[in-house]
Coordinates of C-alpha atoms and ligand atoms in Angstrom, one line a residue:
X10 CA 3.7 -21.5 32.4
X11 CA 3.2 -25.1 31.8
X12 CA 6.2 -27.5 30.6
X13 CA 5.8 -26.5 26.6
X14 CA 6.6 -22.8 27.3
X15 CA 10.1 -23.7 28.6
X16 CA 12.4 -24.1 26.3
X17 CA 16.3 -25.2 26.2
X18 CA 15.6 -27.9 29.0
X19 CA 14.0 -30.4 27.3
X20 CA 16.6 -32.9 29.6
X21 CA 14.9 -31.6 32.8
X22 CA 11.5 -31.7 31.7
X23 CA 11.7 -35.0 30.0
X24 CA 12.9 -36.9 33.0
X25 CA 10.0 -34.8 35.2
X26 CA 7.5 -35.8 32.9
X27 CA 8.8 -39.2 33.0
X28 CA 8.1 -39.8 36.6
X29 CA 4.8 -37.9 36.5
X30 CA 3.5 -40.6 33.6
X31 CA 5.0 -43.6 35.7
X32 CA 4.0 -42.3 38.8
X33 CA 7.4 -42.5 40.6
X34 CA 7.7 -39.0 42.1
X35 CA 10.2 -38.3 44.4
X36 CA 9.1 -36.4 47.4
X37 CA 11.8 -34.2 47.1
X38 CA 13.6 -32.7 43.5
X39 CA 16.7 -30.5 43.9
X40 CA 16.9 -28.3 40.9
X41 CA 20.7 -26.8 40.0
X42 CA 22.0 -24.8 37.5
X43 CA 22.9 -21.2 37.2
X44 CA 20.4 -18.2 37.5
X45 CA 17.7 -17.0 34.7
X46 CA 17.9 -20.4 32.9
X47 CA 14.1 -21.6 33.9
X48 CA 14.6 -24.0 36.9
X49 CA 12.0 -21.9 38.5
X50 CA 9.7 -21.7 36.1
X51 CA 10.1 -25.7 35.9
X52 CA 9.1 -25.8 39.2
X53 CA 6.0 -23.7 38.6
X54 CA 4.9 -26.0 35.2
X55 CA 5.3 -29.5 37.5
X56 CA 3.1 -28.0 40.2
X57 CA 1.0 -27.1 37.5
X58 CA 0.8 -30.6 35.7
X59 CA 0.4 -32.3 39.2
X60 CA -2.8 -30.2 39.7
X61 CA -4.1 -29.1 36.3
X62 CA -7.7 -29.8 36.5
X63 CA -7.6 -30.6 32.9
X64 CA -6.5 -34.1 31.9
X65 CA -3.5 -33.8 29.1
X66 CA 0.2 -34.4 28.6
X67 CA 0.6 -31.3 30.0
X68 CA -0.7 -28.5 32.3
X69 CA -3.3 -26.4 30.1
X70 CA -1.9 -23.0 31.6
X71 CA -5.4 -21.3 31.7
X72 CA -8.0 -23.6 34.1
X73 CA -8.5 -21.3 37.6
X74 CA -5.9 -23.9 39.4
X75 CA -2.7 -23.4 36.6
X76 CA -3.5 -19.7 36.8
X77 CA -3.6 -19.8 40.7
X78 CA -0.5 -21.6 40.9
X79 CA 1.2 -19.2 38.6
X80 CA 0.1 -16.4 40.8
X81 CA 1.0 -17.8 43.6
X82 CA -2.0 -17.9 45.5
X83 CA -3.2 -21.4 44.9
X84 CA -3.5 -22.9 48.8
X85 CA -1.8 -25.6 48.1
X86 CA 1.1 -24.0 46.6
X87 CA 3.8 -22.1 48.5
X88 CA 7.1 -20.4 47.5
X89 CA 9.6 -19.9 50.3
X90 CA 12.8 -17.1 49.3
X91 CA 15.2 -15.9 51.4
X92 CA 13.7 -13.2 54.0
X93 CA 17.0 -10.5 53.4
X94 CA 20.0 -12.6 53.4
X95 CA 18.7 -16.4 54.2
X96 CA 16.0 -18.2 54.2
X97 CA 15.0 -18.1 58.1
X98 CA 14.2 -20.4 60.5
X99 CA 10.7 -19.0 60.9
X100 CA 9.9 -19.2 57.3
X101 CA 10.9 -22.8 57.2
X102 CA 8.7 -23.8 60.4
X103 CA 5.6 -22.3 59.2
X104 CA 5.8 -24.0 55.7
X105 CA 6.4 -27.6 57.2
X106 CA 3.1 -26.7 59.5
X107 CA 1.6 -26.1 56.3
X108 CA 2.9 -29.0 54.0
X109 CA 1.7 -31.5 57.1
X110 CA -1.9 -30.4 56.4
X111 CA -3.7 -32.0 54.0
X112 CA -4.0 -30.8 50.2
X113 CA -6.8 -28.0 50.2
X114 CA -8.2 -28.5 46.6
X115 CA -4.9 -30.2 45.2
X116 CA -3.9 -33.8 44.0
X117 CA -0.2 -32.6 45.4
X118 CA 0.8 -29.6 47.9
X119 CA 4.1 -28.1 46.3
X120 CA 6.7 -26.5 48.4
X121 CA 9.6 -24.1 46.5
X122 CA 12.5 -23.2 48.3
X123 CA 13.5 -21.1 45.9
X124 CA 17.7 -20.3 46.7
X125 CA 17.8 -23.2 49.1
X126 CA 22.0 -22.3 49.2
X127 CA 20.7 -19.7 51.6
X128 CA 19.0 -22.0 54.0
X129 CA 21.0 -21.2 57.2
X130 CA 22.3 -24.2 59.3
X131 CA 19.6 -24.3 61.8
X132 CA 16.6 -23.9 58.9
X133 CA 18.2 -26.9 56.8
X134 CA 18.3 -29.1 60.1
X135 CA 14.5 -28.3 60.7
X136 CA 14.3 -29.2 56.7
X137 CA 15.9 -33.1 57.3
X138 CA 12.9 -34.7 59.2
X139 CA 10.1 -33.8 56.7
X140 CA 12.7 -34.8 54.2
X141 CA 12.8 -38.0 56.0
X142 CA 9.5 -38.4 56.4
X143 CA 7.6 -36.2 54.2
X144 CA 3.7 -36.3 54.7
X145 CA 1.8 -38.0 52.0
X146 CA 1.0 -36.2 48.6
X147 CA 3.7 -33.3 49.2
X148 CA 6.0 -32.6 47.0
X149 CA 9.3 -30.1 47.9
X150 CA 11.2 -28.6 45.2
X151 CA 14.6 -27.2 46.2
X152 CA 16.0 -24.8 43.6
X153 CA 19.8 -23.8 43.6
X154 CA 23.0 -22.8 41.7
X155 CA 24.6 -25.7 43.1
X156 CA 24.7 -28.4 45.7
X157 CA 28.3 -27.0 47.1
X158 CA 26.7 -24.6 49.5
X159 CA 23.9 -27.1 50.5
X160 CA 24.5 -29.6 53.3
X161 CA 25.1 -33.0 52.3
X162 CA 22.6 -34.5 54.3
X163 CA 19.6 -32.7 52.2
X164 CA 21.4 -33.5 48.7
X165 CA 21.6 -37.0 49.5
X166 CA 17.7 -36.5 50.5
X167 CA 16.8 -35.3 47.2
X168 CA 16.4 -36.4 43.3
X169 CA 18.7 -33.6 41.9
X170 CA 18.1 -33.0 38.6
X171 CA 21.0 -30.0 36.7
X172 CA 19.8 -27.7 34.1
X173 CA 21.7 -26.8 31.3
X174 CA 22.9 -23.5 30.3
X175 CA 20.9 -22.2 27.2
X176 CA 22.2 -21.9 24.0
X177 CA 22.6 -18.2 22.5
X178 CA 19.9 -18.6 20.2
X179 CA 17.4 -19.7 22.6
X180 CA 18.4 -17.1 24.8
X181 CA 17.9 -14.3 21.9
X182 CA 14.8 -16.0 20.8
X183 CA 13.1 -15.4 24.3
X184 CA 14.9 -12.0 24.8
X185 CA 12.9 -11.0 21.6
X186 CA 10.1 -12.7 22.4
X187 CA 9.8 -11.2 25.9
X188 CA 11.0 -7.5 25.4
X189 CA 11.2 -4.8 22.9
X190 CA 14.7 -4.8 22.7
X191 CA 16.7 -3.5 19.5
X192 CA 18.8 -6.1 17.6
X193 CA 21.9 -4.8 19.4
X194 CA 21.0 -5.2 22.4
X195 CA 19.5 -8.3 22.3
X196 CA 22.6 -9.8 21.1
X197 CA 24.9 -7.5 23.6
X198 CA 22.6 -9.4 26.7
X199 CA 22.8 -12.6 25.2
X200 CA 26.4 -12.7 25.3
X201 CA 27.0 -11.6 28.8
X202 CA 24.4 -14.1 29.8
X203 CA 26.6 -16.8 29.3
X204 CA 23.6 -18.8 28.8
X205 CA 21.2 -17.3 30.8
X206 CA 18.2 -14.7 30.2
X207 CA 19.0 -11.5 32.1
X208 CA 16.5 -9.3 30.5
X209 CA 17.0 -6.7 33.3
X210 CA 20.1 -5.6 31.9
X211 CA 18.9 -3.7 29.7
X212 CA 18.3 -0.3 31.6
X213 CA 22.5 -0.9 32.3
X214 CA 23.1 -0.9 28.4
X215 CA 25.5 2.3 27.9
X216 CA 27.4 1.0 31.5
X217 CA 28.0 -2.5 29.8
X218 CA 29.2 -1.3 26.7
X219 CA 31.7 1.5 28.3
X220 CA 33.1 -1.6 30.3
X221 CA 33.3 -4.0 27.7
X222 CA 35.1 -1.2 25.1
X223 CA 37.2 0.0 27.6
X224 CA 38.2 -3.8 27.8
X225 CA 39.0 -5.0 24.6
X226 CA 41.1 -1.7 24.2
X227 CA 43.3 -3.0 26.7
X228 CA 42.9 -6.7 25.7
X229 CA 44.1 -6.2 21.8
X230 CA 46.6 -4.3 23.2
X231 CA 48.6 -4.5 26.4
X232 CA 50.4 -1.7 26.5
X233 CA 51.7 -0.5 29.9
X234 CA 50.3 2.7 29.7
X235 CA 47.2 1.8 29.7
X236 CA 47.6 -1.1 32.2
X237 CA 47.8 2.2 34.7
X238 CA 44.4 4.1 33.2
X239 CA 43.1 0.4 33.9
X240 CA 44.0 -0.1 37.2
X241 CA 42.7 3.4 37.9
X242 CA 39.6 2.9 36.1
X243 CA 39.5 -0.5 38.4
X244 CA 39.4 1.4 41.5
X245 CA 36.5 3.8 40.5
X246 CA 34.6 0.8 39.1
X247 CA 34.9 -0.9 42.6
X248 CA 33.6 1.6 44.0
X249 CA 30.7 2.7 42.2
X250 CA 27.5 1.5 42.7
X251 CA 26.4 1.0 39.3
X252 CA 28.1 -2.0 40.0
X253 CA 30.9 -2.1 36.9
X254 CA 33.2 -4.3 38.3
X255 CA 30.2 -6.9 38.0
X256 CA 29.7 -6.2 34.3
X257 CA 33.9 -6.5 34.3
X258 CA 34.0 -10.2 35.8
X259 CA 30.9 -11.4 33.3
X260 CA 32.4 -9.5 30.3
X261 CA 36.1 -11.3 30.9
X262 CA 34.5 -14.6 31.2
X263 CA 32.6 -14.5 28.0
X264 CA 36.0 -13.1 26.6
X265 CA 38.1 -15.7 28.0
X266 CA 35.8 -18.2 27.2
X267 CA 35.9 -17.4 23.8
X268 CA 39.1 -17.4 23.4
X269 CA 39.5 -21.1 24.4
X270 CA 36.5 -21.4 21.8
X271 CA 38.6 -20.3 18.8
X272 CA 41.7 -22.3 20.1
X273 CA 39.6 -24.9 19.5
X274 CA 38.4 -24.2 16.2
X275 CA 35.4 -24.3 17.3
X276 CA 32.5 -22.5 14.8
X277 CA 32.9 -18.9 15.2
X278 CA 28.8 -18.0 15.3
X279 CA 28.9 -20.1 18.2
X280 CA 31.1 -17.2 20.0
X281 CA 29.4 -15.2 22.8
X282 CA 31.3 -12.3 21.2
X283 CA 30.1 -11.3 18.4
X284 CA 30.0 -8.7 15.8
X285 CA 26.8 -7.1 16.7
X286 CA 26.9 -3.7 15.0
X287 CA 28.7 -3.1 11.7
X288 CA 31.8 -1.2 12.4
X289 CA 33.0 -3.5 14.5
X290 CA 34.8 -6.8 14.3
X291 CA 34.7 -8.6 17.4
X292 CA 36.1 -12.0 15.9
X293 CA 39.2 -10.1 14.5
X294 CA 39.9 -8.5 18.3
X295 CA 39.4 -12.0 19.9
X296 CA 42.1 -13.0 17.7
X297 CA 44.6 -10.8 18.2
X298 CA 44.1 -11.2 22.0
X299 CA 44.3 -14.5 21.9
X300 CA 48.3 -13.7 20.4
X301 CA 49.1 -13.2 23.9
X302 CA 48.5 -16.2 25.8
X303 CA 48.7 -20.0 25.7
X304 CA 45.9 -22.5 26.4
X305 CA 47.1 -23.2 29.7
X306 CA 47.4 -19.8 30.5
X307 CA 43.7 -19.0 29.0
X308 CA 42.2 -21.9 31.2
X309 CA 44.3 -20.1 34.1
X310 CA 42.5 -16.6 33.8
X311 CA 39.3 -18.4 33.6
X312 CA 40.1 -19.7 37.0
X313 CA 41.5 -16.5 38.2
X314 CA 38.1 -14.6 37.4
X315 CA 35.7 -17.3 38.4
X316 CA 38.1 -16.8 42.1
X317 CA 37.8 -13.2 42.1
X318 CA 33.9 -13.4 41.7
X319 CA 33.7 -16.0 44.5
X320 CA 36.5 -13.7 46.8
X321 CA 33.3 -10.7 46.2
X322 CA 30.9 -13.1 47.1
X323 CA 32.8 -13.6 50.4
X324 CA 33.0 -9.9 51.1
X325 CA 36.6 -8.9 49.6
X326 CA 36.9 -5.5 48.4
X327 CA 36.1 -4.9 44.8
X328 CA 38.4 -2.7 43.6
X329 CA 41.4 -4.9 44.7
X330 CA 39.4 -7.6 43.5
X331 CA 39.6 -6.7 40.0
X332 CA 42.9 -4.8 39.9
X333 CA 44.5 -8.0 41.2
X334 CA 42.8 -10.1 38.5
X335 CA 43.7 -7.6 35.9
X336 CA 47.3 -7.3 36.7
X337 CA 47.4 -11.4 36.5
X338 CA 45.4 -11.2 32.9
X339 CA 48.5 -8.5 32.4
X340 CA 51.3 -10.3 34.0
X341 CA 50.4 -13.5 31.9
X342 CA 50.1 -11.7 28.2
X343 CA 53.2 -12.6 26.6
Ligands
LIG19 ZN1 -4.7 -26.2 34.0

């Protein structure tokens, strides 16, 4: 997929094409920004213009190298992802033997770590000499959500480069592009991507929307009844392995977020919440949630969540998880 098939990162591609033209490439990029927003595919299109056997602005996408390179089984082209949890030691030794031979076929040998935040301690070390002294016409591109989980001493060895999150009608432009989703849906995914394509939600459709309706009945509402149902409801979601108290934390953040959108006065077909079928008004619900709390107390949730999300991540258990956030959302509704 060359450069001119990515879109919403114009920034990104712009200064990448920039040093391609001038010849200044670094020997090491560091892509960041959150999943499903093209970094990799980025990756794939430079590799692509550094070796397109076609002389243009961009890569032509079709000549036997672009197409070798997108199926990743161009020699001169390797993708390294975590092996189970991390990337592994192993993996990352056998790559630098291979980026210290010389190109095969190519002007430039590319190396993509793709998730480099799951480089363990001993495979980032390995990483630092070739980053120091990387062998002639080798390029590495490290891909990640950000550089907090990456050691200093291989950001500072890099030319990072942060993608943006995509707006919501680029992301329902290549959601209908892509799939044969209905209107509904399209706009459903789009607004729990927060900015990001995840196409693969659709087979979780009727899951997403009991979450998100079972939500907002509580969130117009408040009532202490049905704080209990929720925190019951909590507990069976943590459980469960389709994995609800996932769709939970992403629906609350688009909610919250929106909420700080209208206090704002901000356009409303800008909102990640929308009204996407006809018998509902999601605007009018986002309002009279919003009653409830105070700026400070909005930013405050959004804090809360992104914690609870990052307390998962680090092995807490769900359902406590999200019955603690929820009773803080609750405690704080006034
Ligand atoms: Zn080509």
């Amino acid at each position: 997929m060359p450069f001119g098939d990515i879109l919403g990162q114009e920034h990104a591609i712009e200064l990448l094409c920039h040093a391609v033209q001038r010849d200044r490439m670094p020997h090491a990029w560091l892509f960041t920004g959150q999943a499903n927003i093209g970094k990799f595919k980025t990756a794939v299109a430079l590799a692509q213009k550094l070796n397109c056997s076609k002389i243009g602005e961009d890569a032509c996408g079709k000549c036997d190298f672009c197409l070798q390179i997108k199926e990743e089984n161009f020699p001169d082209f390797l993708v390294l992802r975590p092996e189970g949890k991390f990337i592994k030691i192993d993996q990352v030794r056998n790559s630098l033997n291979w980026l210290n031979l010389h190109p095969d076929q190519a002007k430039k040998r590319v190396l993509i770590l793709d998730g480099a935040e799951n480089l363990g301690r001993e495979a980032a070390n390995a990483f630092l000499k070739t980053l120091e002294e990387p062998a002639p016409n080798t390029i590495i591109i490290l891909i990640a959500l950000s550089t907090k989980q990456l050691p200093e001493t291989i950001v500072s060895r890099c030319q990072q480069i942060r993608f943006r999150p995509l707006s919501p009608e680029i992301t329902e432009y290549i959601l209908r592009r892509n799939t044969d989703l209905s209107e509904e849906l399209v706009q459903l995914i789009s607004s729990y991507g927060m900015g990001s394509v995840k196409g693969n939600l659709a087979n979780s459709f009727e899951i997403m929307q009991t979450v998100q309706n079972t939500a907002i009945k509580w969130l117009t509402t408040f009532k202490s009844e049905t704080l209990e149902d929720l925190l019951r409801t909590c507990e069976v979601w943590g459980k469960s392995k389709n994995e609800e108290w996932r769709f939970l934390l992403d629906f609350l953040e688009t909610w919250f977020r929106d909420l700080t959108w209208i206090r704002f006065g901000l356009p409303e077909n800008k909102l990640l919440n929308r009204d996407y079928t006809l018998n509902v008004d999601r605007v009018r619900e986002l309002k009279q949630c919003g009653k409830y709390f105070t700026l400070h107390q909005i930013f405050e949730i959004f804090r809360k969540i992104k914690e609870s999300r990052a307390a998962i991540d680090l092995n807490a258990n769900k359902s406590l998880a999200i019955e603690s956030l929820c009773l803080h959302i609750y405690r704080n509704a006034t």
